[in-house]
């Protein structure tokens, strides 16, 4: 139909409202839209090996608790909040098996082949350094702000913190990340300086 | 040297570029897996938003509305009965009420004190019933409130008014005698 071709696609919030009325196709469309961003978010939070399982858990939880969703919230914010909680629960569950060490550092210590290749060609230089330099909440805040374009208030909702706390977190994170950016070569691809190596060693310690 | 804003912009661009470069491609297999998981949990499917329906709201407020209507009807009928027996009396405690020029002067007078007393009692009782009906969401209270609503007018209807109503046809009204054990709400009116 000509009319349907001209109308804009429904927003995430509209789809969520339809899904609340029982339309499963709308929720499947939401899954299609958020599958990749949430998967990458979970991988980035240090659960690369089980990210797909956590992604499934996230969507199932969102679907079961859809009646709690309110249309005045952004659906993405709500979904990332669930994803973060799922990820935290998984980390807590696995903590005793890891001998008390931080799960995220353990995850980053054993990167997969794709991650190793990405790290080798410098595609994820800054995020690798950020993962070492920032606290988990700071890293999540930076990710949600720069990658998912969430506002400070929305990040505060996801992290279950105040807006002021998120602003402070972002300020500190920028302060730590800006020197890392300066270590990059002008073309942004190669990093080969003694200062960077020294900083990396310091961050690893 | 970069300015701070330029540095921050460069940082934002770099972080975004790296993240988007590493973003995994959309996987149909993973999407199918997710949809399959959603179908499996459909027994716990999203129920429509749990809001009280119109019928629920009606049944919740019905006892209070019925009680209010009954009390208003009883009150109105009582006032009407109270005005009529005092025809012909002209004591100092009576206040004239402008109910219209067509009515006789005697019928426009009511006893303010007994009226206010009755209204206070009715209001207190009505408040109690409304509180009961509103604060107790359980349907079990509906029966109780209905019983109260039906019982109250039976208690409130003054039998002496009925007797005076019966004798209203005759010009000479018998002296008012309250029934034993229960004080009358009607003011003792001296015969003219």
Short mmCIF file of C-alpha atoms in Angstrom, two decimals:
data_model
loop_
_atom_site.label_atom_id
_atom_site.label_comp_id
_atom_site.label_asym_id
_atom_site.label_seq_id
_atom_site.Cartn_x
_atom_site.Cartn_y
_atom_site.Cartn_z
CA UNK A 1 0.00 0.00 0.00
CA UNK A 2 1.18 3.50 -0.76
CA UNK A 3 0.14 4.71 2.67
CA UNK A 4 2.15 2.12 4.50
CA UNK A 5 5.21 2.92 2.44
CA UNK A 6 5.08 6.58 3.43
CA UNK A 7 4.41 6.11 7.13
CA UNK A 8 7.37 6.13 9.45
CA UNK A 9 8.25 2.88 11.18
CA UNK A 10 6.85 2.64 14.68
CA UNK A 11 9.08 3.78 17.48
CA UNK A 12 10.49 1.37 20.02
CA UNK A 13 8.03 2.64 22.59
CA UNK A 14 5.06 2.09 20.26
CA UNK A 15 6.23 -1.44 19.56
CA UNK A 16 6.61 -2.07 23.28
CA UNK A 17 3.05 -0.84 23.90
CA UNK A 18 1.75 -3.14 21.18
CA UNK A 19 3.72 -6.02 22.67
CA UNK A 20 2.11 -5.23 26.02
CA UNK A 21 -1.26 -5.77 24.37
CA UNK A 22 -0.10 -9.24 23.37
CA UNK A 23 1.42 -8.63 19.92
CA UNK A 24 4.42 -10.92 19.85
CA UNK A 25 5.49 -9.77 16.38
CA UNK A 26 6.09 -6.31 17.81
CA UNK A 27 8.36 -7.72 20.46
CA UNK A 28 10.20 -9.75 17.85
CA UNK A 29 10.78 -6.53 15.94
CA UNK A 30 12.20 -5.02 19.12
CA UNK A 31 14.46 -8.04 19.46
CA UNK A 32 15.61 -7.48 15.88
CA UNK A 33 16.41 -3.83 16.61
CA UNK A 34 18.20 -4.34 19.92
CA UNK A 35 19.78 -7.74 19.43
CA UNK A 36 23.13 -6.46 18.20
CA UNK A 37 23.57 -3.42 20.50
CA UNK A 38 22.67 -5.41 23.61
CA UNK A 39 24.89 -8.31 22.54
CA UNK A 40 27.82 -5.97 22.10
CA UNK A 41 27.04 -4.29 25.40
CA UNK A 42 27.13 -7.66 27.17
CA UNK A 43 30.32 -8.66 25.40
CA UNK A 44 31.84 -5.36 26.36
CA UNK A 45 30.89 -5.89 30.00
CA UNK A 46 33.22 -8.85 30.06
CA UNK A 47 30.91 -11.74 29.35
CA UNK A 48 32.03 -12.46 25.81
CA UNK A 49 31.88 -16.24 26.21
CA UNK A 50 28.33 -16.29 27.52
CA UNK A 51 27.06 -13.10 25.91
CA UNK A 52 24.52 -14.91 23.75
CA UNK A 53 23.10 -16.76 26.72
CA UNK A 54 22.86 -13.53 28.66
CA UNK A 55 21.27 -11.84 25.66
CA UNK A 56 18.59 -14.53 25.57
CA UNK A 57 18.07 -14.17 29.31
CA UNK A 58 17.74 -10.42 28.89
CA UNK A 59 15.05 -10.64 26.24
CA UNK A 60 13.14 -13.36 28.04
CA UNK A 61 13.11 -11.28 31.22
CA UNK A 62 12.02 -8.22 29.30
CA UNK A 63 9.22 -10.20 27.67
CA UNK A 64 7.98 -11.73 30.91
CA UNK A 65 8.09 -8.40 32.74
CA UNK A 66 6.73 -6.35 29.88
CA UNK A 67 3.69 -5.36 31.92
CA UNK A 68 6.02 -3.35 34.17
CA UNK A 69 7.28 -1.26 31.28
CA UNK A 70 5.81 2.25 31.05
CA UNK A 71 5.61 4.00 27.71
CA UNK A 72 7.10 7.20 29.14
CA UNK A 73 10.44 5.39 29.47
CA UNK A 74 12.71 4.84 26.51
CA UNK A 75 12.60 1.16 25.69
CA UNK A 76 16.36 1.06 25.12
CA UNK A 77 17.05 2.42 28.59
CA UNK A 78 14.76 -0.18 30.14
CA UNK A 79 16.35 -2.98 28.14
CA UNK A 80 19.92 -1.93 28.95
CA UNK A 81 18.95 -1.79 32.63
CA UNK A 82 17.79 -5.41 32.42
CA UNK A 83 20.90 -6.40 30.47
CA UNK A 84 23.18 -4.84 33.07
CA UNK A 85 21.36 -6.64 35.89
CA UNK A 86 21.54 -9.93 34.03
CA UNK A 87 25.25 -9.40 33.50
CA UNK A 88 25.80 -8.53 37.17
CA UNK A 89 23.86 -11.60 38.30
CA UNK A 90 25.97 -13.75 36.03
CA UNK A 91 29.17 -12.25 37.42
CA UNK A 92 28.00 -12.88 40.99
CA UNK A 93 27.07 -16.44 40.11
CA UNK A 94 30.47 -17.14 38.65
CA UNK A 95 32.51 -15.27 41.23
CA UNK A 96 33.04 -18.20 43.64
CA UNK A 97 34.36 -20.36 40.82
CA UNK A 98 36.98 -17.81 39.89
CA UNK A 99 38.67 -17.86 43.25
CA UNK A 100 37.63 -14.35 44.22
CA UNK A 101 39.34 -12.64 41.30
CA UNK A 102 37.48 -10.00 39.39
CA UNK A 103 35.47 -11.61 36.66
CA UNK A 104 35.96 -8.85 34.18
CA UNK A 105 39.71 -8.83 34.44
CA UNK A 106 39.67 -12.60 34.00
CA UNK A 107 37.53 -12.27 30.90
CA UNK A 108 39.83 -9.67 29.44
CA UNK A 109 42.86 -11.75 30.27
CA UNK A 110 41.73 -14.48 27.88
CA UNK A 111 40.52 -12.81 24.71
CA UNK A 112 39.03 -14.78 21.87
CA UNK A 113 40.61 -15.01 18.39
CA UNK A 114 38.47 -12.19 16.99
CA UNK A 115 39.33 -9.97 19.90
CA UNK A 116 43.00 -10.75 19.56
CA UNK A 117 42.86 -9.88 15.88
CA UNK A 118 41.01 -6.65 16.63
CA UNK A 119 43.47 -5.72 19.32
CA UNK A 120 46.39 -6.50 17.02
CA UNK A 121 45.30 -4.13 14.29
CA UNK A 122 44.43 -1.39 16.77
CA UNK A 123 40.69 -1.38 16.11
CA UNK A 124 39.89 -1.57 19.82
CA UNK A 125 42.89 0.19 21.24
CA UNK A 126 41.04 2.76 23.25
CA UNK A 127 38.40 0.41 24.63
CA UNK A 128 41.07 -2.04 25.71
CA UNK A 129 42.87 0.69 27.59
CA UNK A 130 39.60 2.01 28.96
CA UNK A 131 38.67 -1.43 30.29
CA UNK A 132 41.87 -1.42 32.30
CA UNK A 133 41.78 2.18 33.40
CA UNK A 134 38.13 2.62 34.32
CA UNK A 135 35.92 1.02 36.93
CA UNK A 136 33.12 -1.21 35.60
CA UNK A 137 30.49 1.46 36.20
CA UNK A 138 32.61 4.15 34.57
CA UNK A 139 33.19 1.90 31.60
CA UNK A 140 29.47 1.18 31.30
CA UNK A 141 28.64 4.87 31.57
CA UNK A 142 31.18 5.76 28.86
CA UNK A 143 29.85 2.99 26.62
CA UNK A 144 26.23 4.01 27.01
CA UNK A 145 27.06 7.67 26.44
CA UNK A 146 29.37 7.44 23.45
CA UNK A 147 28.11 4.31 21.72
CA UNK A 148 24.42 4.12 22.57
CA UNK A 149 23.96 7.91 22.87
CA UNK A 150 22.08 7.73 26.16
CA UNK A 151 21.64 10.89 28.18
CA UNK A 152 23.07 11.35 31.64
CA UNK A 153 19.67 10.75 33.18
CA UNK A 154 19.15 7.55 31.22
CA UNK A 155 22.60 6.31 32.18
CA UNK A 156 21.74 7.07 35.79
CA UNK A 157 18.63 4.91 35.41
CA UNK A 158 20.61 2.04 33.93
CA UNK A 159 23.32 2.25 36.57
CA UNK A 160 20.82 2.90 39.37
CA UNK A 161 22.78 5.98 40.43
CA UNK A 162 21.98 9.66 40.64
CA UNK A 163 22.51 11.95 37.67
CA UNK A 164 25.16 13.84 39.62
CA UNK A 165 27.04 10.61 40.30
CA UNK A 166 26.98 9.80 36.59
CA UNK A 167 28.26 13.27 35.70
CA UNK A 168 31.12 12.83 38.16
CA UNK A 169 31.80 9.37 36.76
CA UNK A 170 31.92 10.70 33.22
CA UNK A 171 34.22 13.55 34.20
CA UNK A 172 36.65 11.16 35.85
CA UNK A 173 36.46 8.75 32.94
CA UNK A 174 37.23 11.50 30.43
CA UNK A 175 40.12 12.62 32.57
CA UNK A 176 41.56 9.12 32.43
CA UNK A 177 40.83 8.56 28.76
CA UNK A 178 42.14 11.81 27.28
CA UNK A 179 45.81 10.98 27.96
CA UNK A 180 45.24 7.61 26.31
CA UNK A 181 43.94 9.37 23.25
CA UNK A 182 47.08 11.48 23.03
CA UNK A 183 49.14 8.32 22.75
CA UNK A 184 47.48 7.53 19.47
CA UNK A 185 49.37 8.35 16.31
CA UNK A 186 47.88 11.16 14.21
CA UNK A 187 46.33 8.67 11.82
CA UNK A 188 44.71 6.98 14.79
CA UNK A 189 45.82 3.51 13.87
CA UNK A 190 49.30 2.91 15.17
CA UNK A 191 50.54 3.23 18.69
CA UNK A 192 54.20 2.78 19.18
CA UNK A 193 55.67 4.88 21.86
CA UNK A 194 57.55 4.22 25.00
CA UNK A 195 55.15 6.37 26.93
CA UNK A 196 52.23 4.20 25.86
CA UNK A 197 54.04 1.05 26.86
CA UNK A 198 54.89 2.52 30.23
CA UNK A 199 51.31 3.63 30.75
CA UNK A 200 50.01 0.21 29.78
CA UNK A 201 52.29 -1.42 32.29
CA UNK A 202 51.14 1.01 34.94
CA UNK A 203 47.50 0.34 34.13
CA UNK A 204 47.99 -3.41 34.24
CA UNK A 205 49.58 -3.09 37.68
CA UNK B 1 47.70 21.51 21.28
CA UNK B 2 44.06 20.57 21.18
CA UNK B 3 41.55 22.57 23.07
CA UNK B 4 39.59 20.62 25.67
CA UNK B 5 36.42 20.54 23.60
CA UNK B 6 38.32 19.35 20.55
CA UNK B 7 39.97 16.65 22.60
CA UNK B 8 36.67 15.49 23.96
CA UNK B 9 35.16 15.43 20.50
CA UNK B 10 38.09 13.42 19.26
CA UNK B 11 37.71 11.05 22.18
CA UNK B 12 34.00 10.60 21.51
CA UNK B 13 34.61 10.01 17.80
CA UNK B 14 37.35 7.52 18.45
CA UNK B 15 35.34 5.58 21.02
CA UNK B 16 32.32 5.47 18.73
CA UNK B 17 34.38 4.43 15.74
CA UNK B 18 36.06 1.62 17.61
CA UNK B 19 32.76 0.36 19.02
CA UNK B 20 31.00 0.44 15.65
CA UNK B 21 33.93 -1.23 13.93
CA UNK B 22 33.70 -4.08 16.39
CA UNK B 23 29.91 -4.33 16.40
CA UNK B 24 28.92 -7.89 15.52
CA UNK B 25 26.84 -8.39 12.43
CA UNK B 26 23.17 -9.18 12.78
CA UNK B 27 22.76 -12.92 13.09
CA UNK B 28 19.55 -14.51 11.84
CA UNK B 29 20.42 -17.70 13.69
CA UNK B 30 20.70 -15.83 16.96
CA UNK B 31 17.46 -13.98 16.23
CA UNK B 32 15.69 -17.27 15.58
CA UNK B 33 17.07 -18.64 18.82
CA UNK B 34 15.83 -15.63 20.74
CA UNK B 35 12.39 -15.83 19.17
CA UNK B 36 12.25 -19.53 19.98
CA UNK B 37 13.06 -18.78 23.60
CA UNK B 38 10.31 -16.19 23.67
CA UNK B 39 7.83 -18.68 22.26
CA UNK B 40 8.80 -21.18 24.93
CA UNK B 41 8.11 -18.74 27.70
CA UNK B 42 4.83 -17.69 26.21
CA UNK B 43 2.99 -19.29 29.08
CA UNK B 44 4.39 -16.46 31.16
CA UNK B 45 3.58 -14.12 28.34
CA UNK B 46 3.01 -10.45 28.86
CA UNK B 47 -0.39 -10.06 30.31
CA UNK B 48 -2.23 -6.92 29.37
CA UNK B 49 -1.67 -4.12 31.77
CA UNK B 50 -3.39 -4.93 35.07
CA UNK B 51 -5.66 -1.97 35.51
CA UNK B 52 -9.01 -2.20 37.24
CA UNK B 53 -11.72 -2.39 34.65
CA UNK B 54 -14.82 -0.21 34.64
CA UNK B 55 -16.92 -3.02 36.09
CA UNK B 56 -14.39 -3.52 38.89
CA UNK B 57 -14.51 0.15 39.70
CA UNK B 58 -18.33 0.08 39.62
CA UNK B 59 -18.55 -2.85 42.00
CA UNK B 60 -16.03 -1.23 44.27
CA UNK B 61 -18.01 1.97 44.62
CA UNK B 62 -21.51 0.48 44.31
CA UNK B 63 -22.08 -0.11 48.05
CA UNK B 64 -21.07 3.43 48.90
CA UNK B 65 -23.28 4.88 46.19
CA UNK B 66 -26.25 2.74 47.20
CA UNK B 67 -25.79 3.67 50.84
CA UNK B 68 -25.53 7.35 49.98
CA UNK B 69 -28.69 7.24 47.87
CA UNK B 70 -30.60 5.45 50.59
CA UNK B 71 -29.50 7.86 53.25
CA UNK B 72 -30.34 10.86 51.12
CA UNK B 73 -33.79 9.43 50.41
CA UNK B 74 -34.40 8.72 54.08
CA UNK B 75 -33.20 12.14 55.05
CA UNK B 76 -35.39 13.85 52.49
CA UNK B 77 -38.46 11.89 53.47
CA UNK B 78 -37.79 12.55 57.13
CA UNK B 79 -37.51 16.27 56.49
CA UNK B 80 -40.71 16.23 54.53
CA UNK B 81 -42.49 14.43 57.37
CA UNK B 82 -40.98 16.71 59.95
CA UNK B 83 -42.27 19.84 58.26
CA UNK B 84 -45.88 18.70 57.98
CA UNK B 85 -46.70 17.80 61.61
CA UNK B 86 -45.63 21.21 62.81
CA UNK B 87 -48.39 22.94 60.91
CA UNK B 88 -50.04 25.48 63.15
CA UNK B 89 -47.29 25.64 65.77
CA UNK B 90 -45.50 28.95 66.13
CA UNK B 91 -43.02 28.56 68.98
CA UNK B 92 -39.82 30.60 69.39
CA UNK B 93 -37.44 27.78 68.57
CA UNK B 94 -38.70 27.51 65.04
CA UNK B 95 -37.16 29.28 62.15
CA UNK B 96 -38.92 30.14 59.00
CA UNK B 97 -37.62 28.59 55.83
CA UNK B 98 -38.27 30.21 52.49
CA UNK B 99 -39.52 27.30 50.50
CA UNK B 100 -41.70 29.35 48.22
CA UNK B 101 -44.68 31.61 48.50
CA UNK B 102 -47.19 28.97 47.47
CA UNK B 103 -46.76 26.94 50.67
CA UNK B 104 -48.64 27.87 53.83
CA UNK B 105 -46.57 29.68 56.41
CA UNK B 106 -46.70 26.82 58.91
CA UNK B 107 -45.24 24.38 56.41
CA UNK B 108 -42.17 26.54 55.85
CA UNK B 109 -40.87 26.03 59.36
CA UNK B 110 -38.49 23.38 60.48
CA UNK B 111 -36.67 22.64 63.67
CA UNK B 112 -33.05 23.62 63.04
CA UNK B 113 -31.60 21.94 66.10
CA UNK B 114 -33.10 18.54 65.52
CA UNK B 115 -32.32 18.86 61.83
CA UNK B 116 -28.64 19.59 62.47
CA UNK B 117 -28.49 16.77 64.99
CA UNK B 118 -29.92 14.35 62.49
CA UNK B 119 -27.68 15.58 59.72
CA UNK B 120 -24.63 15.13 61.96
CA UNK B 121 -25.66 11.59 62.80
CA UNK B 122 -26.34 10.74 59.19
CA UNK B 123 -23.05 12.28 58.07
CA UNK B 124 -21.07 10.38 60.67
CA UNK B 125 -22.75 7.14 59.73
CA UNK B 126 -22.29 7.78 56.04
CA UNK B 127 -18.61 8.58 56.53
CA UNK B 128 -18.12 5.34 58.36
CA UNK B 129 -19.82 3.39 55.63
CA UNK B 130 -17.84 5.10 52.88
CA UNK B 131 -14.61 4.43 54.73
CA UNK B 132 -15.50 0.80 55.06
CA UNK B 133 -16.42 0.54 51.41
CA UNK B 134 -13.35 2.37 50.12
CA UNK B 135 -10.57 1.17 52.38
CA UNK B 136 -11.41 -2.47 52.18
CA UNK B 137 -10.71 -3.63 48.66
CA UNK B 138 -11.88 -7.17 49.32
CA UNK B 139 -15.17 -8.09 47.82
CA UNK B 140 -16.06 -9.78 51.10
CA UNK B 141 -16.87 -6.42 52.56
CA UNK B 142 -19.40 -5.68 49.88
CA UNK B 143 -22.00 -7.91 51.49
CA UNK B 144 -21.34 -6.39 54.87
CA UNK B 145 -21.67 -2.86 53.57
CA UNK B 146 -24.84 -3.69 51.74
CA UNK B 147 -26.29 -5.18 54.88
CA UNK B 148 -25.35 -2.07 56.78
CA UNK B 149 -26.79 0.12 54.10
CA UNK B 150 -30.08 -1.74 54.27
CA UNK B 151 -30.13 -1.90 58.03
CA UNK B 152 -29.39 1.74 58.66
CA UNK B 153 -32.55 3.25 57.23
CA UNK B 154 -34.61 0.68 59.11
CA UNK B 155 -33.02 1.85 62.36
CA UNK B 156 -33.14 5.47 61.38
CA UNK B 157 -36.78 5.63 60.38
CA UNK B 158 -38.55 7.11 63.38
CA UNK B 159 -41.66 5.12 64.07
CA UNK B 160 -43.26 8.06 65.81
CA UNK B 161 -43.14 9.95 62.55
CA UNK B 162 -45.07 7.19 60.91
CA UNK B 163 -47.69 7.34 63.61
CA UNK B 164 -47.91 11.10 63.34
CA UNK B 165 -48.19 10.74 59.58
CA UNK B 166 -51.13 8.43 60.03
CA UNK B 167 -52.84 10.87 62.31
CA UNK B 168 -52.04 13.81 60.07
CA UNK B 169 -55.41 13.59 58.41
CA UNK B 170 -57.17 14.79 61.53
CA UNK B 171 -56.85 18.40 62.59
CA UNK B 172 -56.07 17.66 66.19
CA UNK B 173 -52.78 15.94 66.55
CA UNK B 174 -52.22 13.64 69.51
CA UNK B 175 -49.38 14.57 71.81
CA UNK B 176 -46.06 13.10 70.77
CA UNK B 177 -44.88 10.21 72.93
CA UNK B 178 -41.51 8.70 72.12
CA UNK B 179 -41.27 4.95 72.24
CA UNK B 180 -39.74 3.47 75.33
CA UNK B 181 -36.02 2.74 75.23
CA UNK B 182 -35.23 5.01 72.34
CA UNK B 183 -35.06 8.81 72.45
CA UNK B 184 -37.03 10.51 69.77
CA UNK B 185 -35.31 12.72 67.30
CA UNK B 186 -38.39 14.81 66.95
CA UNK B 187 -38.66 17.86 69.08
CA UNK B 188 -41.56 17.90 71.48
CA UNK B 189 -43.94 20.43 70.07
CA UNK B 190 -46.50 22.05 72.23
CA UNK B 191 -49.93 21.98 70.72
CA UNK B 192 -51.11 25.36 69.63
#
